[in-house]
Coordinates of C-alpha atoms and ligand atoms in Angstrom, one line a residue:
Chain A
M1 CA 0.0 0.0 0.0
Q2 CA 1.2 3.5 -0.8
S3 CA 1.5 5.7 2.2
L4 CA 0.3 9.2 2.3
T5 CA 3.3 10.6 4.0
N6 CA 7.0 9.5 4.1
R7 CA 6.8 9.2 7.9
S8 CA 5.0 5.9 8.2
K9 CA 6.7 3.1 10.1
Q10 CA 6.5 -0.6 9.7
V11 CA 4.9 -2.1 12.8
S12 CA 6.1 -5.4 14.2
N13 CA 5.7 -7.5 17.3
K14 CA 9.3 -8.3 17.6
E15 CA 10.7 -8.6 21.2
M16 CA 12.8 -5.7 22.3
T17 CA 16.5 -6.2 22.7
L18 CA 18.2 -5.4 26.0
I19 CA 19.4 -2.1 24.9
E20 CA 15.9 -1.1 23.7
R21 CA 14.4 -2.3 26.9
A22 CA 16.7 -0.1 28.9
Y23 CA 15.1 2.8 27.1
L24 CA 18.0 5.1 27.7
P25 CA 19.1 5.4 24.0
A26 CA 15.5 6.2 23.1
I27 CA 15.3 8.8 25.9
L28 CA 18.6 10.4 24.8
N29 CA 17.3 10.4 21.2
G30 CA 14.2 12.2 22.4
M31 CA 16.1 14.7 24.3
L32 CA 18.3 15.4 21.3
I33 CA 15.2 16.1 19.3
T34 CA 13.8 18.6 21.9
I35 CA 17.1 20.4 22.3
K36 CA 17.2 20.9 18.5
H37 CA 13.9 22.7 18.8
F38 CA 15.4 24.9 21.5
F39 CA 17.5 26.7 18.9
R40 CA 14.9 26.7 16.1
K41 CA 13.2 29.8 14.9
K42 CA 10.0 30.3 16.8
A43 CA 6.7 30.2 15.2
T44 CA 5.1 32.8 17.5
I45 CA 3.9 36.1 16.1
K46 CA 3.8 38.8 18.8
Y47 CA 0.3 39.9 17.9
P48 CA -0.3 43.6 18.7
E49 CA 3.1 44.7 17.5
V50 CA 3.5 42.3 14.6
K51 CA 0.5 41.4 12.6
R52 CA 0.2 38.3 10.5
E53 CA -0.4 39.0 6.9
F54 CA -3.7 37.8 5.5
A55 CA -4.1 36.0 2.2
P56 CA -5.7 38.3 -0.4
V57 CA -8.7 36.1 -0.5
Y58 CA -9.3 36.3 3.3
R59 CA -13.0 36.8 4.0
G60 CA -13.6 39.0 7.1
M61 CA -16.1 41.6 8.1
H62 CA -18.4 42.9 5.4
V63 CA -18.4 46.4 4.0
L64 CA -21.3 48.2 2.2
K65 CA -19.6 50.2 -0.5
R66 CA -20.5 53.7 -1.7
D67 CA -19.9 54.8 -5.3
E68 CA -17.4 57.5 -6.5
N69 CA -19.8 60.3 -5.5
G70 CA -20.4 58.9 -2.1
A71 CA -23.9 57.5 -2.6
E72 CA -24.8 54.0 -1.2
R73 CA -24.7 51.4 -3.9
C74 CA -27.1 48.9 -2.3
T75 CA -30.5 48.9 -3.8
A76 CA -32.1 46.6 -1.3
C77 CA -32.8 44.0 -3.9
G78 CA -32.4 41.2 -1.3
L79 CA -30.4 39.0 -3.5
C80 CA -27.6 38.8 -0.9
A81 CA -30.2 37.7 1.8
V82 CA -31.5 35.0 -0.6
A83 CA -28.0 33.8 -1.4
C84 CA -26.9 33.7 2.2
P85 CA -26.9 30.1 3.4
A86 CA -26.8 31.1 7.0
E87 CA -29.7 33.5 6.7
A88 CA -27.7 36.2 8.4
I89 CA -28.8 39.1 6.4
T90 CA -32.1 41.0 6.9
M91 CA -33.1 44.4 5.4
T92 CA -35.9 46.8 5.1
S93 CA -36.2 48.8 1.9
A94 CA -37.4 52.3 1.5
E95 CA -38.0 54.7 -1.4
R96 CA -35.6 57.5 -2.2
K97 CA -37.2 61.0 -1.6
P98 CA -36.4 63.8 -4.0
G99 CA -33.2 65.6 -2.9
E100 CA -31.6 62.4 -1.6
E101 CA -29.9 61.5 -4.8
K102 CA -26.6 62.3 -3.2
L103 CA -27.2 59.7 -0.6
F104 CA -28.5 56.7 -2.5
R105 CA -27.7 55.7 -6.0
E106 CA -31.0 54.0 -7.0
E107 CA -34.6 54.9 -6.3
K108 CA -34.8 52.1 -3.7
Y109 CA -32.4 51.7 -0.9
A110 CA -32.0 49.8 2.4
S111 CA -33.3 51.8 5.3
V112 CA -32.2 49.0 7.6
Y113 CA -29.5 46.5 6.7
E114 CA -28.4 44.1 9.3
I115 CA -25.9 41.2 9.3
N116 CA -25.9 38.9 12.2
M117 CA -22.2 38.2 12.6
L118 CA -22.8 35.2 14.8
R119 CA -24.7 33.5 12.1
C120 CA -22.5 34.5 9.2
I121 CA -20.1 31.8 8.1
F122 CA -18.1 34.2 6.0
C123 CA -18.7 32.2 2.9
G124 CA -18.8 35.2 0.6
D125 CA -22.0 34.2 -1.2
C126 CA -23.5 37.6 -0.6
E127 CA -20.6 39.2 -2.3
D128 CA -21.0 36.9 -5.3
A129 CA -24.8 37.5 -5.5
C130 CA -24.8 41.3 -5.3
P131 CA -25.5 42.7 -8.8
K132 CA -24.6 46.3 -7.7
E133 CA -21.1 45.7 -6.4
A134 CA -22.4 46.9 -3.1
I135 CA -21.3 44.3 -0.5
F136 CA -17.8 42.9 -0.1
L137 CA -16.0 41.0 2.4
T138 CA -12.8 42.6 3.7
D139 CA -9.7 41.7 5.7
R140 CA -11.1 43.3 8.8
I141 CA -11.8 41.1 11.8
V142 CA -15.1 41.1 13.6
P143 CA -14.2 42.2 17.1
S144 CA -15.1 39.9 20.0
D145 CA -17.7 40.8 22.6
S146 CA -19.5 39.2 25.5
L147 CA -23.0 40.2 24.5
R148 CA -24.8 38.5 21.7
E149 CA -26.9 41.6 20.8
K150 CA -23.9 43.5 19.8
F151 CA -23.2 41.1 17.0
V152 CA -26.1 42.3 14.9
Y153 CA -24.3 44.8 12.7
G154 CA -26.4 47.6 11.3
K155 CA -25.6 50.1 8.6
D156 CA -23.6 52.2 11.1
L157 CA -21.0 49.6 11.2
L158 CA -21.2 48.2 7.7
V159 CA -21.4 51.2 5.4
E160 CA -18.1 52.7 4.7
G161 CA -17.4 56.4 5.3
V162 CA -17.8 59.1 2.6
E163 CA -14.4 60.6 3.1
E164 CA -11.5 59.4 1.0
N165 CA -9.6 58.1 4.0
K166 CA -12.5 56.2 5.4
R167 CA -13.1 54.2 2.2
V168 CA -12.4 50.5 2.5
D169 CA -10.1 49.0 -0.1
I170 CA -11.7 46.1 -1.9
S171 CA -9.7 46.2 -5.1
K172 CA -8.1 42.8 -4.3
R173 CA -11.5 41.2 -4.4
Q174 CA -12.7 43.1 -7.4
T175 CA -10.2 42.0 -10.0
K176 CA -10.9 41.9 -13.7
E177 CA -11.5 38.1 -13.5
V178 CA -14.1 38.5 -10.9
L179 CA -16.0 41.1 -12.9
E180 CA -15.8 38.9 -16.0
F181 CA -17.1 36.0 -14.0
K182 CA -20.0 38.0 -12.8
N183 CA -20.9 39.1 -16.2
N184 CA -20.7 35.6 -17.7
K185 CA -24.4 34.8 -18.3
E186 CA -23.5 31.2 -19.2
L187 CA -22.9 30.4 -15.6
Q188 CA -25.7 29.0 -13.6
H189 CA -25.2 31.4 -10.7
N190 CA -25.5 34.4 -12.9
R191 CA -28.4 33.1 -15.0
L192 CA -30.6 32.9 -11.9
K193 CA -30.8 36.6 -11.4
Chain B
M1 CA 30.9 31.8 69.8
M2 CA 28.6 34.8 69.5
S3 CA 30.1 35.9 66.2
L4 CA 29.8 32.3 64.9
I5 CA 26.1 32.3 65.7
I6 CA 25.7 35.7 64.0
Y7 CA 27.7 34.5 61.0
K8 CA 25.7 31.3 60.7
S9 CA 22.4 33.1 61.0
I10 CA 23.4 35.5 58.2
L11 CA 24.5 32.6 56.1
V12 CA 21.2 30.8 56.7
L13 CA 19.3 33.9 55.7
I14 CA 21.4 34.2 52.5
V15 CA 20.9 30.5 51.6
F16 CA 17.2 31.0 52.3
G17 CA 17.0 34.0 50.1
I18 CA 19.0 32.5 47.3
T19 CA 16.9 29.3 47.4
L20 CA 13.6 31.2 47.3
F21 CA 14.9 33.5 44.5
I22 CA 16.1 30.6 42.4
A23 CA 12.9 28.7 43.0
M24 CA 11.0 31.8 41.9
Y25 CA 13.0 32.2 38.7
S26 CA 12.8 28.4 38.1
T27 CA 9.1 28.9 37.5
Y28 CA 10.0 31.5 34.9
A29 CA 12.7 29.4 33.4
E30 CA 10.4 26.4 33.3
R31 CA 7.9 28.3 31.2
K32 CA 10.6 29.8 29.0
I33 CA 12.3 26.5 28.4
A34 CA 9.1 24.7 27.8
A35 CA 8.2 27.3 25.2
F36 CA 11.6 27.2 23.6
L37 CA 11.5 23.4 23.3
Q38 CA 8.1 23.7 21.7
D39 CA 9.0 26.4 19.2
R40 CA 7.1 29.1 21.2
L41 CA 8.4 32.3 22.9
G42 CA 6.9 31.9 26.4
P43 CA 6.2 34.7 28.8
N44 CA 7.4 38.0 27.3
R45 CA 5.0 40.7 28.4
A46 CA 5.8 41.4 32.0
G47 CA 8.9 43.4 31.9
P48 CA 11.7 42.9 29.3
F49 CA 11.7 39.3 28.1
G50 CA 9.0 38.7 30.8
I51 CA 11.4 38.7 33.7
L52 CA 8.8 40.2 36.0
Q53 CA 6.5 37.2 35.3
P54 CA 7.3 35.4 38.6
V55 CA 6.4 38.6 40.5
A56 CA 3.1 38.8 38.6
D57 CA 2.5 35.1 39.3
G58 CA 3.2 35.5 42.9
L59 CA 0.9 38.6 43.2
K60 CA -1.8 36.7 41.5
M61 CA -1.4 33.8 43.9
F62 CA -1.8 36.1 46.8
M63 CA -4.8 37.9 45.4
K64 CA -6.8 34.7 44.7
E65 CA -9.7 33.7 46.9
E66 CA -8.7 31.3 49.6
I67 CA -11.0 28.3 49.9
I68 CA -10.8 25.8 52.7
P69 CA -13.3 23.0 52.1
G70 CA -15.8 22.7 54.9
V71 CA -15.4 18.9 55.2
S72 CA -11.7 19.1 55.5
N73 CA -9.6 18.9 58.6
K74 CA -8.6 22.5 58.8
F75 CA -5.5 22.2 60.9
L76 CA -4.0 19.4 58.7
F77 CA -5.1 21.2 55.6
I78 CA -3.0 24.2 56.5
L79 CA -0.2 22.0 57.9
G80 CA 0.3 20.1 54.6
P81 CA 1.8 22.9 52.4
S82 CA 3.7 24.4 55.3
L83 CA 5.4 21.1 56.0
S84 CA 6.3 20.7 52.3
M85 CA 7.8 24.1 52.3
L86 CA 9.6 23.6 55.6
T87 CA 11.3 20.3 54.8
C88 CA 12.5 21.4 51.4
L89 CA 14.0 24.6 52.9
M90 CA 15.6 22.6 55.7
T91 CA 17.7 20.5 53.3
G92 CA 19.7 23.6 52.1
T93 CA 21.6 23.8 55.3
V94 CA 23.8 20.8 54.9
I95 CA 24.9 21.5 51.4
P96 CA 28.4 23.0 51.1
W97 CA 28.0 26.1 48.9
G98 CA 31.7 26.6 48.8
S99 CA 34.8 25.9 50.9
S100 CA 36.0 28.3 53.6
L101 CA 36.5 32.1 53.3
H102 CA 39.4 33.7 55.1
I103 CA 38.4 37.1 56.4
G104 CA 40.6 38.9 59.0
G105 CA 42.3 35.8 60.3
G106 CA 39.0 33.9 60.9
E107 CA 37.8 31.0 58.8
Y108 CA 34.2 31.1 57.6
S109 CA 32.8 27.9 56.1
L110 CA 30.1 28.4 53.4
Q111 CA 28.3 25.4 54.6
V112 CA 25.7 26.1 57.3
A113 CA 26.0 22.9 59.2
D114 CA 28.7 20.3 58.4
V115 CA 27.1 17.5 60.2
N116 CA 29.1 14.3 59.8
I117 CA 26.0 12.3 58.9
G118 CA 24.9 14.9 56.3
I119 CA 23.7 12.3 53.8
L120 CA 21.5 10.6 56.3
Y121 CA 20.1 13.9 57.3
L122 CA 19.3 14.7 53.6
L123 CA 17.6 11.3 53.1
G124 CA 15.6 11.7 56.3
V125 CA 14.4 15.2 55.7
T126 CA 13.4 14.5 52.1
S127 CA 11.4 11.5 53.2
V128 CA 9.6 13.7 55.8
G129 CA 8.7 16.0 52.8
V130 CA 6.2 13.4 51.6
Y131 CA 4.2 13.9 54.8
G132 CA 3.4 17.4 53.5
I133 CA 1.8 15.9 50.4
M134 CA 0.3 13.0 52.3
I135 CA -1.3 15.2 54.9
G136 CA -2.5 17.7 52.4
G137 CA -4.1 15.0 50.2
W138 CA -5.7 13.4 53.2
A139 CA -7.0 16.5 54.8
S140 CA -8.7 17.7 51.6
N141 CA -11.3 14.9 52.1
N142 CA -11.3 14.4 48.4
K143 CA -10.8 11.0 46.7
F144 CA -8.7 12.4 43.9
A145 CA -6.4 14.2 46.3
L146 CA -6.1 11.1 48.4
L147 CA -5.2 9.0 45.4
G148 CA -2.6 11.5 44.4
A149 CA -1.2 11.6 47.9
L150 CA -1.1 7.8 48.0
R151 CA 0.7 7.7 44.7
A152 CA 3.2 10.2 46.0
S153 CA 4.0 8.3 49.2
S154 CA 4.3 4.9 47.5
Q155 CA 6.5 6.4 44.8
M156 CA 8.6 8.1 47.5
I157 CA 9.1 4.8 49.4
S158 CA 10.0 2.9 46.2
Y159 CA 12.5 5.3 45.0
E160 CA 14.0 6.2 48.4
L161 CA 15.2 2.7 48.5
G162 CA 17.0 2.9 45.2
M163 CA 18.5 6.2 46.1
G164 CA 19.7 4.9 49.4
L165 CA 21.4 2.0 47.8
A166 CA 23.0 4.2 45.2
I167 CA 24.4 6.3 48.0
I168 CA 25.7 3.3 49.9
A169 CA 28.0 2.5 46.9
L170 CA 29.1 6.1 46.9
V171 CA 29.7 6.1 50.6
M172 CA 31.8 2.9 50.1
T173 CA 34.2 4.7 47.8
T174 CA 34.3 8.0 49.7
G175 CA 34.4 6.5 53.1
T176 CA 32.4 9.3 54.8
L177 CA 28.8 10.4 55.3
S178 CA 29.7 14.1 55.6
I179 CA 28.7 16.0 52.5
G180 CA 31.3 18.7 53.0
E181 CA 34.0 15.9 53.2
I182 CA 32.7 14.3 50.0
A183 CA 32.7 17.6 48.2
A184 CA 36.3 18.3 49.4
Q185 CA 37.5 14.8 48.3
Q186 CA 36.6 15.5 44.7
H187 CA 39.3 18.1 44.5
G188 CA 41.5 17.9 41.4
G189 CA 39.1 16.3 38.9
H190 CA 38.4 13.2 41.0
W191 CA 34.7 13.5 40.5
N192 CA 32.6 10.7 41.8
I193 CA 30.8 10.3 38.5
I194 CA 34.0 8.7 37.1
Y195 CA 33.9 6.1 39.8
Q196 CA 30.2 5.7 40.1
P197 CA 28.6 6.1 36.7
L198 CA 25.9 3.5 37.3
G199 CA 25.2 4.8 40.8
F200 CA 24.9 8.3 39.4
L201 CA 22.3 7.1 36.9
I202 CA 20.3 5.4 39.6
F203 CA 20.6 8.4 41.8
I204 CA 19.5 10.9 39.2
I205 CA 16.5 8.8 38.2
C206 CA 15.5 8.5 41.9
A207 CA 16.0 12.2 42.3
F208 CA 13.6 12.9 39.5
A209 CA 11.0 10.6 41.2
E210 CA 11.5 12.2 44.6
T211 CA 10.9 15.7 43.3
N212 CA 7.8 14.5 41.6
R213 CA 8.9 15.8 38.3
A214 CA 7.9 14.4 34.9
P215 CA 8.1 11.6 33.9
F216 CA 7.4 10.7 37.5
D217 CA 4.8 13.4 38.2
L218 CA 2.0 10.9 39.0
P219 CA 0.9 12.6 42.2
E220 CA -0.3 15.5 40.2
C221 CA -2.0 14.0 37.1
E222 CA -4.6 16.3 35.6
T223 CA -6.0 13.7 33.3
E224 CA -6.7 11.1 35.9
L225 CA -6.8 12.9 39.2
V226 CA -8.3 16.3 38.4
G227 CA -5.2 18.0 39.9
G228 CA -3.7 15.3 42.2
Y229 CA -2.9 15.9 45.8
H230 CA -3.5 19.6 45.6
T231 CA -6.9 19.5 43.9
E232 CA -8.7 21.3 46.8
Y233 CA -6.0 23.9 47.3
S234 CA -6.2 27.4 46.2
S235 CA -4.4 30.7 46.5
M236 CA -1.0 30.8 48.2
K237 CA -1.4 27.3 49.8
L238 CA -1.4 25.9 46.3
G239 CA 1.5 28.2 45.6
F240 CA 3.4 26.7 48.5
Y241 CA 3.0 23.2 47.1
L242 CA 4.1 24.3 43.6
F243 CA 6.9 26.4 45.0
A244 CA 8.1 23.5 47.2
E245 CA 8.5 21.4 44.0
Y246 CA 10.8 24.0 42.5
I247 CA 12.8 24.3 45.7
N248 CA 13.1 20.6 45.7
M249 CA 14.4 20.7 42.2
F250 CA 17.0 23.3 43.1
I251 CA 18.2 21.3 46.2
S252 CA 18.2 18.1 44.2
S253 CA 20.4 19.7 41.6
A254 CA 22.7 21.0 44.3
I255 CA 23.0 17.5 45.8
I256 CA 23.6 15.8 42.5
A257 CA 26.3 18.4 41.7
T258 CA 27.9 18.0 45.1
L259 CA 27.8 14.3 45.4
Y260 CA 28.7 13.3 41.8
F261 CA 30.0 16.4 40.0
G262 CA 32.7 17.7 42.3
G263 CA 30.6 20.3 44.1
F264 CA 32.5 23.5 44.3
N265 CA 35.6 22.0 42.7
M266 CA 36.7 22.7 39.1
P267 CA 39.8 21.0 37.7
F268 CA 42.8 23.2 36.6
I269 CA 41.3 26.4 38.0
G270 CA 43.9 26.4 40.8
R271 CA 46.7 26.8 38.2
F272 CA 45.5 30.2 37.1
I273 CA 44.2 31.8 40.2
H274 CA 46.1 31.7 43.5
E275 CA 44.2 34.2 45.7
P276 CA 42.4 31.9 48.1
N277 CA 39.2 33.9 48.7
T278 CA 38.7 34.5 44.9
L279 CA 39.1 30.8 44.5
V280 CA 36.4 30.1 47.0
L281 CA 34.0 32.5 45.4
L282 CA 34.8 31.0 42.0
G283 CA 34.1 27.6 43.5
T284 CA 30.6 28.8 44.5
F285 CA 30.1 30.1 41.1
F286 CA 31.1 26.8 39.5
L287 CA 28.8 25.0 41.9
F288 CA 25.9 27.2 40.8
S289 CA 26.6 26.7 37.2
K290 CA 26.5 23.0 37.7
I291 CA 23.2 23.4 39.6
F292 CA 21.7 25.5 36.8
F293 CA 22.7 22.9 34.3
F294 CA 20.9 20.2 36.3
I295 CA 17.9 22.4 36.7
F296 CA 17.9 22.8 33.0
L297 CA 18.2 19.0 32.7
F298 CA 15.2 18.5 34.9
M299 CA 13.2 20.8 32.7
W300 CA 14.6 19.4 29.5
V301 CA 13.6 15.9 30.5
R302 CA 10.2 17.1 31.6
W303 CA 9.3 18.5 28.3
T304 CA 10.7 15.5 26.4
L305 CA 9.3 12.4 28.1
P306 CA 5.7 11.5 28.7
R307 CA 4.4 10.5 32.1
F308 CA 4.8 6.9 33.3
R309 CA 1.9 4.6 33.8
Y310 CA 1.6 3.6 37.4
D311 CA 2.6 0.0 37.1
Q312 CA 5.6 1.0 34.9
L313 CA 6.7 3.3 37.6
M314 CA 6.6 0.6 40.2
N315 CA 8.3 -1.9 37.9
L316 CA 11.1 0.5 37.2
G317 CA 11.6 1.2 40.9
W318 CA 11.4 -2.3 42.4
K319 CA 12.5 -4.5 39.5
G320 CA 14.8 -2.2 37.8
L321 CA 16.6 0.3 40.0
I322 CA 16.8 -1.6 43.2
P323 CA 18.5 -4.8 41.7
L324 CA 20.7 -2.5 39.7
A325 CA 21.7 -0.6 42.8
I326 CA 22.5 -3.8 44.6
L327 CA 24.6 -4.9 41.6
N328 CA 26.3 -1.6 41.8
I329 CA 27.2 -2.1 45.4
A330 CA 28.6 -5.6 44.6
I331 CA 30.7 -4.3 41.7
T332 CA 32.0 -1.4 43.8
G333 CA 32.9 -3.8 46.5
I334 CA 34.7 -6.2 44.2
V335 CA 36.6 -3.4 42.4
M336 CA 37.7 -2.0 45.7
W337 CA 38.8 -5.4 46.9
L338 CA 40.7 -6.0 43.7
T339 CA 42.5 -2.7 43.9
G340 CA 43.4 -3.3 47.5
K341 CA 41.3 -0.5 49.0
I342 CA 39.7 -3.0 51.4
N343 CA 41.1 -6.3 52.5
Ligands
SF4_401 S1 -20.7 35.8 4.0 FE1 -22.1 34.1 3.6 S2 -23.0 33.7 5.6 FE2 -22.1 35.7 5.7 S3 -23.6 37.1 5.2 FE3 -22.6 36.7 3.3 S4 -23.7 35.0 2.4 FE4 -24.3 35.2 4.5
SF4_402 S1 -27.4 42.0 -3.1 FE1 -26.3 44.0 -3.1 S2 -27.7 45.5 -3.8 FE2 -28.9 43.7 -3.3 S3 -29.5 44.0 -1.2 FE3 -27.7 42.9 -1.1 S4 -26.0 44.4 -0.9 FE4 -27.9 45.4 -1.6

C-alpha cells in the first residue's frame, strides 16, 4: 500500500532487545530532538506589535460600498439575503425621496440593513450574489464581545465612510477576472438573477 | 561563639533568600524552556523578556480567593503545604555552597552545618517531605487528592530505596557520610561520576522521582486525578506546594552536583588563580553553574518524556533500579577489593 506521508513506520511484534528495553538510548534520542527545537526559529507572532499577513482572498467583516460620488450602492434587492446560506442578512427597503440623490444611487435603498455576525459563516456568497457591487468581504476582523446583541451589525458599522480616507479598499476582491465572472451569463449562478 | 552564631544566621538567611529566589525564577525558566523546546516564545509581556513574570504570578497567587473545604480537617489542611515548604527549605543547610572564606584571620565555612551524617540527614528530611503531600491530600477529604497523595507516598518509598542503595555505593568509595567531606574529596578532577557512573544514573532517576517531576509526576496528574494531591488547594497554599517542588528541584540539583560532579571544585582552575578567597567564590560560582545545568536538565527531561503509567513506575523502581543498585554495590565492593582499597 502506498503511504500518504513519508513518515509511516512498519509495525512489528518483535521482542525488544536489552538495549531497547533499557530505554536510555530512546530517551537520549528524544532529548536530542527537543534540544534541537530549543534553537529553532520560533513560530510565535507577537500579535499587537506584529500582525500576520492575511491572504488576499481572506474573508472577514463585510463592507457596504459607496460609489465614487459617495452614494450608497445597495438597492435593497435582497439577493444577498436570498443567497446567504446562514440567513444572516435582513433588510428593510425604502423609497428615495427627492433631494436624496446624493445619498442613494438607486430609487430604492435599504433603510435598515443588518448582518448577524454570529450566524454568518463568511462564505462570501452575498458578495457573489450582489449585482450592484455593493457588498464585499474585507480583511477586517469582527471584534469579539461578551454580549450576543452586539453582533447584529447595522448600517452604522457596515457602510463605509464618505471621506476618502474612510473608504475600505476592496480592489483585491474586485479583480478583472471577478468582474468577468460576474458578467458571464453562461454560468448557472448568474443566470438565476 | 557569639560571632559564629551571627555569621551562621546570616548565612542561613542568605541561603534561604537565594533558594527562594532561584525557585522563583525556576518557574519562569520552566515556562521559557518549555516554550523554547516547543517552538514558542513563552512569557514576554511582564517586563523585558517577561522577567517580571514570577512577580506577577506571585501577586496573582496572593490575590486569589482562599478556599478551605468545609469537610476538610482545617489544621492538617494548612499544615500540609507548610510542611512541604519547611522540609525542602531545611535541606539547604547541609549543602556545602563553597569551601571556607578567610576574612581577617577567621575562617568562615560556606556550609551552614557540616554534620558528619549529612547524607542521612538529607535522606531523612526529604522523606519527611512526603508527609506534607500525604497530609495535604488526606486533609482535603477528596478522593482524587487522596489518590494523588497515595501515589506520592508509594512512589517516594519505592525510589527512596533505590536512592539509598545508590548512595551506599558512593559512601563505600568515599568512606564518609559528611557532605562537606565528600565535596572536598573530589578536588582535582576526581569527580565521583567517574567512579560511580551506574550509581549516578540510579541516583538521578530517583531524584527525578523524589521531586515528583515528569516523567514521575504521577501525584499530580490532571488527566486522571483532576489535579492530584493539591486538587482542593487554592491561593498561596497551592502556591506553596508548587513552590516547594521548585525548591526541591534546586536542592536536588545541588545534591547531584555536590555528590557526583565535584561540588564547588573545578579542575585546573587552581593553576590560574592563587588568591584563596577568589578561588572560594569562584568555586561557589562553579557549583551554581552545575546546579543550573541540572535544573535545565530537569526541565529538558520534563518537556521530552511522557508520564509513566503507574505499574511501569513501580516496575522500574522495584524490579529495575533496586536490583541494579545492589549490583552496583557488589561491583563497587569487588573493584575496591581487587584494587586493594579494602582487604
Ligand atoms: S458571507 Fe455568507 S453567511 Fe455571511 S452574510 Fe454573506 S452570504 Fe451570509
Ligand atoms: S445584493 Fe447587493 S444590492 Fe442587493 S440588497 Fe444585497 S447588498 Fe444590496
